[in-house]
PDB file of C-alpha atoms in Angstrom:
ATOM      1  CA  MET A   1    -137.921 116.885-101.250  1.00 58.00           C
ATOM      2  CA  ALA A   2    -135.308 116.265-103.158  1.00 67.00           C
ATOM      3  CA  GLU A   3    -133.876 116.414-106.550  1.00 77.00           C
ATOM      4  CA  GLU A   4    -133.384 113.335-108.641  1.00 79.00           C
ATOM      5  CA  LEU A   5    -130.652 113.056-111.561  1.00 79.00           C
ATOM      6  CA  PRO A   6    -130.453 109.953-113.223  1.00 83.00           C
ATOM      7  CA  TYR A   7    -127.524 109.590-115.500  1.00 84.00           C
ATOM      8  CA  VAL A   8    -127.718 106.339-118.511  1.00 87.00           C
ATOM      9  CA  PRO A   9    -124.138 105.553-119.411  1.00 86.00           C
ATOM     10  CA  SER A  10    -125.340 102.853-121.535  1.00 89.00           C
ATOM     11  CA  GLY A  11    -128.628 101.797-122.956  1.00 93.00           C
ATOM     12  CA  ARG A  12    -131.930 103.720-122.681  1.00 93.00           C
ATOM     13  CA  LEU A  13    -134.353 104.527-119.824  1.00 91.00           C
ATOM     14  CA  GLU A  14    -137.949 105.381-120.247  1.00 93.00           C
ATOM     15  CA  HIS A  15    -139.447 108.157-117.961  1.00 86.00           C
ATOM     16  CA  ARG A  16    -143.085 109.406-117.219  1.00 86.00           C
ATOM     17  CA  ASP A  17    -144.377 111.757-114.609  1.00 81.00           C
ATOM     18  CA  SER A  18    -147.437 113.006-113.294  1.00 83.00           C
ATOM     19  CA  MET A  19    -146.787 116.399-114.788  1.00 78.00           C
ATOM     20  CA  GLY A  20    -147.130 115.178-118.142  1.00 84.00           C
ATOM     21  CA  ASN A  21    -143.256 114.718-119.127  1.00 80.00           C
ATOM     22  CA  GLY A  22    -142.086 111.363-120.603  1.00 84.00           C
ATOM     23  CA  GLY A  23    -139.739 110.034-122.882  1.00 87.00           C
ATOM     24  CA  ILE A  24    -136.341 108.508-123.375  1.00 90.00           C
ATOM     25  CA  ILE A  25    -133.339 108.923-121.539  1.00 87.00           C
ATOM     26  CA  GLY A  26    -130.344 107.332-123.775  1.00 89.00           C
ATOM     27  CA  ALA A  27    -126.750 106.585-123.439  1.00 88.00           C
ATOM     28  CA  GLY A  28    -124.829 110.073-122.048  1.00 84.00           C
ATOM     29  CA  ASP A  29    -127.768 111.785-121.401  1.00 84.00           C
ATOM     30  CA  VAL A  30    -128.649 113.180-117.858  1.00 81.00           C
ATOM     31  CA  GLN A  31    -132.197 114.157-116.394  1.00 80.00           C
ATOM     32  CA  MET A  32    -133.290 116.564-113.848  1.00 78.00           C
ATOM     33  CA  MET A  33    -136.330 116.421-111.746  1.00 74.00           C
ATOM     34  CA  CYS A  34    -137.429 118.294-108.895  1.00 72.00           C
ATOM     35  CA  ALA A  35    -140.367 116.685-106.938  1.00 65.00           C
ATOM     36  CA  GLY A  36    -141.412 119.683-105.307  1.00 62.00           C
ATOM     37  CA  THR A  37    -144.869 119.372-103.629  1.00 64.00           C
ATOM     38  CA  GLY A  38    -145.257 115.989-104.927  1.00 68.00           C
ATOM     39  CA  VAL A  39    -144.518 114.596-108.417  1.00 72.00           C
ATOM     40  CA  ARG A  40    -145.225 110.693-108.953  1.00 79.00           C
ATOM     41  CA  HIS A  41    -142.922 109.612-111.741  1.00 79.00           C
ATOM     42  CA  SER A  42    -141.712 106.036-112.971  1.00 85.00           C
ATOM     43  CA  GLU A  43    -138.566 104.956-115.007  1.00 87.00           C
ATOM     44  CA  GLY A  44    -138.004 101.480-116.670  1.00 91.00           C
ATOM     45  CA  ASN A  45    -136.202 100.015-119.395  1.00 94.00           C
ATOM     46  CA  PRO A  46    -138.111 100.237-122.474  1.00 94.00           C
ATOM     47  CA  SER A  47    -136.321  97.280-124.411  1.00 94.00           C
ATOM     48  CA  ALA A  48    -136.827  93.438-123.608  1.00 94.00           C
ATOM     49  CA  ARG A  49    -133.500  92.709-125.123  1.00 95.00           C
ATOM     50  CA  GLU A  50    -130.871  95.485-124.282  1.00 94.00           C
ATOM     51  CA  ALA A  51    -129.449  96.060-120.703  1.00 95.00           C
ATOM     52  CA  VAL A  52    -129.758  99.796-119.227  1.00 92.00           C
ATOM     53  CA  HIS A  53    -127.291 101.107-116.827  1.00 91.00           C
ATOM     54  CA  LEU A  54    -128.048 103.719-114.619  1.00 87.00           C
ATOM     55  CA  LEU A  55    -126.526 105.901-111.924  1.00 86.00           C
ATOM     56  CA  GLN A  56    -129.201 107.850-109.768  1.00 85.00           C
ATOM     57  CA  ILE A  57    -128.229 110.468-107.831  1.00 84.00           C
ATOM     58  CA  TRP A  58    -130.575 112.268-105.009  1.00 83.00           C
ATOM     59  CA  VAL A  59    -129.404 115.810-104.130  1.00 81.00           C
ATOM     60  CA  LEU A  60    -131.195 117.929-101.209  1.00 80.00           C
ATOM     61  CA  PRO A  61    -132.067 121.227-102.678  1.00 77.00           C
ATOM     62  CA  PRO A  62    -130.386 124.168-100.833  1.00 78.00           C
ATOM     63  CA  ARG A  63    -134.125 125.514-100.222  1.00 77.00           C
ATOM     64  CA  ARG A  64    -137.773 124.488 -99.588  1.00 75.00           C
ATOM     65  CA  ASP A  65    -140.826 124.981-101.438  1.00 74.00           C
ATOM     66  CA  LEU A  66    -139.231 124.452-105.087  1.00 73.00           C
ATOM     67  CA  PRO A  67    -141.800 124.358-107.795  1.00 72.00           C
ATOM     68  CA  PRO A  68    -141.895 120.681-109.558  1.00 67.00           C
ATOM     69  CA  ALA A  69    -139.844 120.789-112.374  1.00 68.00           C
ATOM     70  CA  CYS A  70    -138.342 118.394-115.126  1.00 67.00           C
ATOM     71  CA  GLY A  71    -135.388 118.689-117.571  1.00 68.00           C
ATOM     72  CA  GLN A  72    -133.136 116.848-119.575  1.00 67.00           C
ATOM     73  CA  ARG A  73    -129.554 117.200-121.174  1.00 67.00           C
ATOM     74  CA  HIS A  74    -128.550 115.245-124.218  1.00 67.00           C
ATOM     75  CA  GLY A  75    -124.948 114.101-124.880  1.00 67.00           C
ATOM     76  CA  LEU A  76    -123.691 115.475-121.382  1.00 64.00           C
ATOM     77  CA  ALA A  77    -121.189 112.656-120.984  1.00 62.00           C
ATOM     78  CA  ALA A  78    -119.182 114.258-123.938  1.00 66.00           C
ATOM     79  CA  GLU A  79    -118.674 117.312-121.626  1.00 65.00           C
ATOM     80  CA  VAL A  80    -117.865 115.502-118.523  1.00 60.00           C
ATOM     81  CA  PRO A  81    -113.961 114.711-118.566  1.00 57.00           C
ATOM     82  CA  LEU A  82    -112.981 110.897-117.811  1.00 57.00           C
ATOM     83  CA  PHE A  83    -110.537 109.889-115.380  1.00 55.00           C
ATOM     84  CA  ASP A  84    -109.082 106.486-114.437  1.00 58.00           C
ATOM     85  CA  MET A  85    -110.035 105.449-111.047  1.00 57.00           C
ATOM     86  CA  ALA A  86    -107.172 102.709-111.069  1.00 63.00           C
ATOM     87  CA  PRO A  87    -104.449 102.708-108.469  1.00 66.00           C
ATOM     88  CA  PRO A  88    -101.315 104.603-109.740  1.00 68.00           C
ATOM     89  CA  THR A  89     -98.320 102.115-111.020  1.00 72.00           C
ATOM     90  CA  PRO A  90     -95.393 102.257-108.708  1.00 75.00           C
ATOM     91  CA  GLY A  91     -92.203 103.775-109.842  1.00 66.00           C
TER      92      GLY A  91
END
């Protein structure tokens, strides 16, 4: 059992699962899904013209037997500080 945290920096991602949840994860949004005892889900790009960029993070929860759950945060990107990965300039 793992928790899935998809983050969409740009584009849109459509989500559906066997618990009846579904919707669009937009740019800057993050979703959390705990599969618990077995949740089936699918994700895909709802647009034939617009690209979607996705960072999908899988986390092992601190304990077993967690109930299935699904949640979404809109605009999380505005709350996360940005940092530059470029190497520092000499001098």
